[in-house]
Amino acid sequence: EVIALSPKTLMATNRFVCEICGKGFQRDQNLQLHRRGHNLPWKLRQRTSKEPRKRVYVCPEASCVHHDPSRALGDLTGIKKHFCR
């Protein structure tokens, strides 16, 4: 599964925001753990499918070697760091 994220999404630092206090988090899991402090319902998502899907992330920059799906990076953190650099 090839995933192409926009530059805005890759550069976003606080994509998940608490609706109570407005504090932002980079990961949904961090927000869910924070919600526990407000005594709000929270749920950590578990993987549901039995077979793992291989995800790769392509760079949005057309001139980059990692823009080609065959040279895509294997994790979200890696593509974010690559694009920021």
PDB file of N, CA and C in Angstrom, residues 20-81:
ATOM      1  N   ILE A  20     -10.965  19.498  25.103  1.00  0.00           N
ATOM      2  CA  ILE A  20     -11.200  20.155  26.389  1.00  0.00           C
ATOM      3  C   ILE A  20     -10.241  21.322  26.604  1.00  0.00           C
ATOM      4  N   CYS A  21      -8.937  21.045  26.541  1.00  0.00           N
ATOM      5  CA  CYS A  21      -7.952  22.083  26.872  1.00  0.00           C
ATOM      6  C   CYS A  21      -7.198  22.620  25.657  1.00  0.00           C
ATOM      7  N   GLY A  22      -7.369  21.998  24.492  1.00  0.00           N
ATOM      8  CA  GLY A  22      -6.731  22.494  23.282  1.00  0.00           C
ATOM      9  C   GLY A  22      -5.280  22.079  23.112  1.00  0.00           C
ATOM     10  N   LYS A  23      -4.776  21.227  23.983  1.00  0.00           N
ATOM     11  CA  LYS A  23      -3.395  20.773  23.877  1.00  0.00           C
ATOM     12  C   LYS A  23      -3.264  19.849  22.672  1.00  0.00           C
ATOM     13  N   GLY A  24      -2.174  20.013  21.922  1.00  0.00           N
ATOM     14  CA  GLY A  24      -1.981  19.220  20.712  1.00  0.00           C
ATOM     15  C   GLY A  24      -0.954  18.122  20.897  1.00  0.00           C
ATOM     16  N   PHE A  25      -1.121  17.046  20.122  1.00  0.00           N
ATOM     17  CA  PHE A  25      -0.236  15.896  20.190  1.00  0.00           C
ATOM     18  C   PHE A  25       0.103  15.414  18.794  1.00  0.00           C
ATOM     19  N   GLN A  26       1.292  14.829  18.660  1.00  0.00           N
ATOM     20  CA  GLN A  26       1.712  14.310  17.361  1.00  0.00           C
ATOM     21  C   GLN A  26       1.033  12.990  17.037  1.00  0.00           C
ATOM     22  N   ARG A  27       0.713  12.211  18.056  1.00  0.00           N
ATOM     23  CA  ARG A  27       0.151  10.881  17.834  1.00  0.00           C
ATOM     24  C   ARG A  27      -1.196  10.737  18.534  1.00  0.00           C
ATOM     25  N   ASP A  28      -2.088   9.956  17.909  1.00  0.00           N
ATOM     26  CA  ASP A  28      -3.406   9.716  18.480  1.00  0.00           C
ATOM     27  C   ASP A  28      -3.293   9.004  19.825  1.00  0.00           C
ATOM     28  N   GLN A  29      -2.327   8.096  19.958  1.00  0.00           N
ATOM     29  CA  GLN A  29      -2.175   7.372  21.219  1.00  0.00           C
ATOM     30  C   GLN A  29      -1.856   8.336  22.363  1.00  0.00           C
ATOM     31  N   ASN A  30      -1.031   9.343  22.089  1.00  0.00           N
ATOM     32  CA  ASN A  30      -0.707  10.327  23.126  1.00  0.00           C
ATOM     33  C   ASN A  30      -1.947  11.116  23.543  1.00  0.00           C
ATOM     34  N   LEU A  31      -2.792  11.467  22.571  1.00  0.00           N
ATOM     35  CA  LEU A  31      -4.036  12.171  22.889  1.00  0.00           C
ATOM     36  C   LEU A  31      -4.945  11.293  23.741  1.00  0.00           C
ATOM     37  N   GLN A  32      -5.049  10.017  23.393  1.00  0.00           N
ATOM     38  CA  GLN A  32      -5.926   9.121  24.149  1.00  0.00           C
ATOM     39  C   GLN A  32      -5.452   8.991  25.592  1.00  0.00           C
ATOM     40  N   LEU A  33      -4.151   8.889  25.795  1.00  0.00           N
ATOM     41  CA  LEU A  33      -3.627   8.818  27.159  1.00  0.00           C
ATOM     42  C   LEU A  33      -3.880  10.131  27.907  1.00  0.00           C
ATOM     43  N   HIS A  34      -3.788  11.256  27.212  1.00  0.00           N
ATOM     44  CA  HIS A  34      -4.065  12.562  27.811  1.00  0.00           C
ATOM     45  C   HIS A  34      -5.541  12.672  28.211  1.00  0.00           C
ATOM     46  N   ARG A  35      -6.431  12.145  27.388  1.00  0.00           N
ATOM     47  CA  ARG A  35      -7.870  12.217  27.665  1.00  0.00           C
ATOM     48  C   ARG A  35      -8.224  11.548  28.994  1.00  0.00           C
ATOM     49  N   ARG A  36      -7.430  10.560  29.388  1.00  0.00           N
ATOM     50  CA  ARG A  36      -7.675   9.890  30.671  1.00  0.00           C
ATOM     51  C   ARG A  36      -7.600  10.894  31.824  1.00  0.00           C
ATOM     52  N   GLY A  37      -6.730  11.886  31.705  1.00  0.00           N
ATOM     53  CA  GLY A  37      -6.586  12.905  32.746  1.00  0.00           C
ATOM     54  C   GLY A  37      -7.826  13.767  32.910  1.00  0.00           C
ATOM     55  N   HIS A  38      -8.621  13.891  31.857  1.00  0.00           N
ATOM     56  CA  HIS A  38      -9.874  14.651  31.913  1.00  0.00           C
ATOM     57  C   HIS A  38     -11.063  13.753  32.259  1.00  0.00           C
ATOM     58  N   ASN A  39     -10.807  12.491  32.532  1.00  0.00           N
ATOM     59  CA  ASN A  39     -11.858  11.492  32.779  1.00  0.00           C
ATOM     60  C   ASN A  39     -12.824  11.381  31.610  1.00  0.00           C
ATOM     61  N   LEU A  40     -12.287  11.479  30.398  1.00  0.00           N
ATOM     62  CA  LEU A  40     -13.090  11.313  29.198  1.00  0.00           C
ATOM     63  C   LEU A  40     -12.965   9.879  28.698  1.00  0.00           C
ATOM     64  N   PRO A  41     -13.955   9.425  27.931  1.00  0.00           N
ATOM     65  CA  PRO A  41     -13.809   8.081  27.354  1.00  0.00           C
ATOM     66  C   PRO A  41     -12.612   8.061  26.402  1.00  0.00           C
ATOM     67  N   TRP A  42     -11.863   6.986  26.440  1.00  0.00           N
ATOM     68  CA  TRP A  42     -10.688   6.873  25.588  1.00  0.00           C
ATOM     69  C   TRP A  42     -10.561   5.428  25.155  1.00  0.00           C
ATOM     70  N   LYS A  43      -9.903   5.241  24.035  1.00  0.00           N
ATOM     71  CA  LYS A  43      -9.722   3.884  23.540  1.00  0.00           C
ATOM     72  C   LYS A  43      -8.477   3.832  22.670  1.00  0.00           C
ATOM     73  N   LEU A  44      -7.579   2.936  23.006  1.00  0.00           N
ATOM     74  CA  LEU A  44      -6.428   2.697  22.148  1.00  0.00           C
ATOM     75  C   LEU A  44      -6.849   1.678  21.091  1.00  0.00           C
ATOM     76  N   ARG A  45      -6.627   2.040  19.843  1.00  0.00           N
ATOM     77  CA  ARG A  45      -7.041   1.163  18.749  1.00  0.00           C
ATOM     78  C   ARG A  45      -6.089  -0.011  18.609  1.00  0.00           C
ATOM     79  N   GLN A  46      -6.670  -1.180  18.413  1.00  0.00           N
ATOM     80  CA  GLN A  46      -5.881  -2.377  18.176  1.00  0.00           C
ATOM     81  C   GLN A  46      -5.950  -2.725  16.698  1.00  0.00           C
ATOM     82  N   ARG A  47      -4.936  -3.411  16.220  1.00  0.00           N
ATOM     83  CA  ARG A  47      -4.980  -3.861  14.818  1.00  0.00           C
ATOM     84  C   ARG A  47      -6.033  -4.942  14.679  1.00  0.00           C
ATOM     85  N   THR A  48      -6.889  -4.786  13.671  1.00  0.00           N
ATOM     86  CA  THR A  48      -8.010  -5.709  13.524  1.00  0.00           C
ATOM     87  C   THR A  48      -7.735  -6.794  12.479  1.00  0.00           C
ATOM     88  N   SER A  49      -7.022  -6.450  11.417  1.00  0.00           N
ATOM     89  CA  SER A  49      -6.828  -7.427  10.354  1.00  0.00           C
ATOM     90  C   SER A  49      -5.780  -8.458  10.760  1.00  0.00           C
ATOM     91  N   LYS A  50      -5.984  -9.678  10.305  1.00  0.00           N
ATOM     92  CA  LYS A  50      -5.076 -10.766  10.643  1.00  0.00           C
ATOM     93  C   LYS A  50      -3.769 -10.658   9.868  1.00  0.00           C
ATOM     94  N   GLU A  51      -3.875 -10.291   8.593  1.00  0.00           N
ATOM     95  CA  GLU A  51      -2.662 -10.215   7.780  1.00  0.00           C
ATOM     96  C   GLU A  51      -2.108  -8.796   7.804  1.00  0.00           C
ATOM     97  N   PRO A  52      -0.830  -8.645   8.123  1.00  0.00           N
ATOM     98  CA  PRO A  52      -0.252  -7.292   8.158  1.00  0.00           C
ATOM     99  C   PRO A  52      -0.091  -6.735   6.745  1.00  0.00           C
ATOM    100  N   ARG A  53      -0.474  -5.459   6.580  1.00  0.00           N
ATOM    101  CA  ARG A  53      -0.317  -4.803   5.287  1.00  0.00           C
ATOM    102  C   ARG A  53       0.994  -4.044   5.292  1.00  0.00           C
ATOM    103  N   LYS A  54       1.740  -4.159   4.213  1.00  0.00           N
ATOM    104  CA  LYS A  54       2.998  -3.436   4.093  1.00  0.00           C
ATOM    105  C   LYS A  54       2.692  -2.049   3.562  1.00  0.00           C
ATOM    106  N   ARG A  55       2.996  -1.031   4.366  1.00  0.00           N
ATOM    107  CA  ARG A  55       2.777   0.349   3.948  1.00  0.00           C
ATOM    108  C   ARG A  55       4.111   0.992   3.636  1.00  0.00           C
ATOM    109  N   VAL A  56       4.132   1.775   2.567  1.00  0.00           N
ATOM    110  CA  VAL A  56       5.317   2.565   2.248  1.00  0.00           C
ATOM    111  C   VAL A  56       4.869   3.997   1.993  1.00  0.00           C
ATOM    112  N   TYR A  57       5.767   4.929   2.294  1.00  0.00           N
ATOM    113  CA  TYR A  57       5.449   6.346   2.196  1.00  0.00           C
ATOM    114  C   TYR A  57       6.354   7.002   1.170  1.00  0.00           C
ATOM    115  N   VAL A  58       5.751   7.719   0.215  1.00  0.00           N
ATOM    116  CA  VAL A  58       6.526   8.406  -0.815  1.00  0.00           C
ATOM    117  C   VAL A  58       6.679   9.877  -0.447  1.00  0.00           C
ATOM    118  N   CYS A  59       7.801  10.452  -0.878  1.00  0.00           N
ATOM    119  CA  CYS A  59       8.077  11.860  -0.649  1.00  0.00           C
ATOM    120  C   CYS A  59       7.241  12.693  -1.631  1.00  0.00           C
ATOM    121  N   PRO A  60       6.627  13.805  -1.185  1.00  0.00           N
ATOM    122  CA  PRO A  60       5.814  14.622  -2.089  1.00  0.00           C
ATOM    123  C   PRO A  60       6.635  15.425  -3.102  1.00  0.00           C
ATOM    124  N   GLU A  61       7.939  15.552  -2.879  1.00  0.00           N
ATOM    125  CA  GLU A  61       8.801  16.315  -3.785  1.00  0.00           C
ATOM    126  C   GLU A  61       9.089  15.485  -5.031  1.00  0.00           C
ATOM    127  N   ALA A  62       8.638  15.957  -6.196  1.00  0.00           N
ATOM    128  CA  ALA A  62       8.733  15.181  -7.436  1.00  0.00           C
ATOM    129  C   ALA A  62      10.176  14.888  -7.844  1.00  0.00           C
ATOM    130  N   SER A  63      11.126  15.757  -7.503  1.00  0.00           N
ATOM    131  CA  SER A  63      12.512  15.549  -7.913  1.00  0.00           C
ATOM    132  C   SER A  63      13.278  14.614  -6.964  1.00  0.00           C
ATOM    133  N   CYS A  64      12.669  14.191  -5.878  1.00  0.00           N
ATOM    134  CA  CYS A  64      13.330  13.349  -4.879  1.00  0.00           C
ATOM    135  C   CYS A  64      13.325  11.880  -5.314  1.00  0.00           C
ATOM    136  N   VAL A  65      14.397  11.156  -4.981  1.00  0.00           N
ATOM    137  CA  VAL A  65      14.452   9.736  -5.329  1.00  0.00           C
ATOM    138  C   VAL A  65      13.389   8.935  -4.582  1.00  0.00           C
ATOM    139  N   HIS A  66      12.951   9.416  -3.421  1.00  0.00           N
ATOM    140  CA  HIS A  66      11.937   8.711  -2.642  1.00  0.00           C
ATOM    141  C   HIS A  66      10.509   9.042  -3.093  1.00  0.00           C
ATOM    142  N   HIS A  67      10.372   9.812  -4.181  1.00  0.00           N
ATOM    143  CA  HIS A  67       9.054  10.075  -4.769  1.00  0.00           C
ATOM    144  C   HIS A  67       8.579   8.835  -5.538  1.00  0.00           C
ATOM    145  N   ASP A  68       9.515   8.032  -6.004  1.00  0.00           N
ATOM    146  CA  ASP A  68       9.211   6.802  -6.737  1.00  0.00           C
ATOM    147  C   ASP A  68       8.772   5.721  -5.743  1.00  0.00           C
ATOM    148  N   PRO A  69       7.607   5.093  -5.955  1.00  0.00           N
ATOM    149  CA  PRO A  69       7.126   4.066  -5.016  1.00  0.00           C
ATOM    150  C   PRO A  69       8.115   2.916  -4.793  1.00  0.00           C
ATOM    151  N   SER A  70       8.954   2.629  -5.757  1.00  0.00           N
ATOM    152  CA  SER A  70       9.926   1.548  -5.566  1.00  0.00           C
ATOM    153  C   SER A  70      11.043   1.959  -4.611  1.00  0.00           C
ATOM    154  N   ARG A  71      11.210   3.255  -4.356  1.00  0.00           N
ATOM    155  CA  ARG A  71      12.237   3.758  -3.424  1.00  0.00           C
ATOM    156  C   ARG A  71      11.595   4.408  -2.201  1.00  0.00           C
ATOM    157  N   ALA A  72      10.326   4.096  -1.959  1.00  0.00           N
ATOM    158  CA  ALA A  72       9.591   4.719  -0.854  1.00  0.00           C
ATOM    159  C   ALA A  72      10.164   4.295   0.495  1.00  0.00           C
ATOM    160  N   LEU A  73       9.914   5.113   1.515  1.00  0.00           N
ATOM    161  CA  LEU A  73      10.377   4.824   2.867  1.00  0.00           C
ATOM    162  C   LEU A  73       9.320   4.022   3.614  1.00  0.00           C
ATOM    163  N   GLY A  74       9.776   3.209   4.560  1.00  0.00           N
ATOM    164  CA  GLY A  74       8.891   2.225   5.174  1.00  0.00           C
ATOM    165  C   GLY A  74       8.108   2.655   6.385  1.00  0.00           C
ATOM    166  N   ASP A  75       8.400   3.826   6.967  1.00  0.00           N
ATOM    167  CA  ASP A  75       7.618   4.211   8.149  1.00  0.00           C
ATOM    168  C   ASP A  75       7.314   5.703   8.145  1.00  0.00           C
ATOM    169  N   LEU A  76       6.272   6.058   8.856  1.00  0.00           N
ATOM    170  CA  LEU A  76       5.783   7.432   8.885  1.00  0.00           C
ATOM    171  C   LEU A  76       6.802   8.377   9.505  1.00  0.00           C
ATOM    172  N   THR A  77       7.450   7.954  10.572  1.00  0.00           N
ATOM    173  CA  THR A  77       8.458   8.803  11.210  1.00  0.00           C
ATOM    174  C   THR A  77       9.608   9.082  10.256  1.00  0.00           C
ATOM    175  N   GLY A  78      10.020   8.058   9.524  1.00  0.00           N
ATOM    176  CA  GLY A  78      11.121   8.209   8.571  1.00  0.00           C
ATOM    177  C   GLY A  78      10.816   9.200   7.464  1.00  0.00           C
ATOM    178  N   ILE A  79       9.614   9.149   6.914  1.00  0.00           N
ATOM    179  CA  ILE A  79       9.260  10.070   5.819  1.00  0.00           C
ATOM    180  C   ILE A  79       9.116  11.491   6.360  1.00  0.00           C
ATOM    181  N   LYS A  80       8.623  11.647   7.587  1.00  0.00           N
ATOM    182  CA  LYS A  80       8.507  12.989   8.169  1.00  0.00           C
ATOM    183  C   LYS A  80       9.890  13.603   8.375  1.00  0.00           C
ATOM    184  N   LYS A  81      10.824  12.826   8.936  1.00  0.00           N
ATOM    185  CA  LYS A  81      12.178  13.321   9.148  1.00  0.00           C
ATOM    186  C   LYS A  81      12.849  13.651   7.811  1.00  0.00           C
TER     187      LYS A  81
END
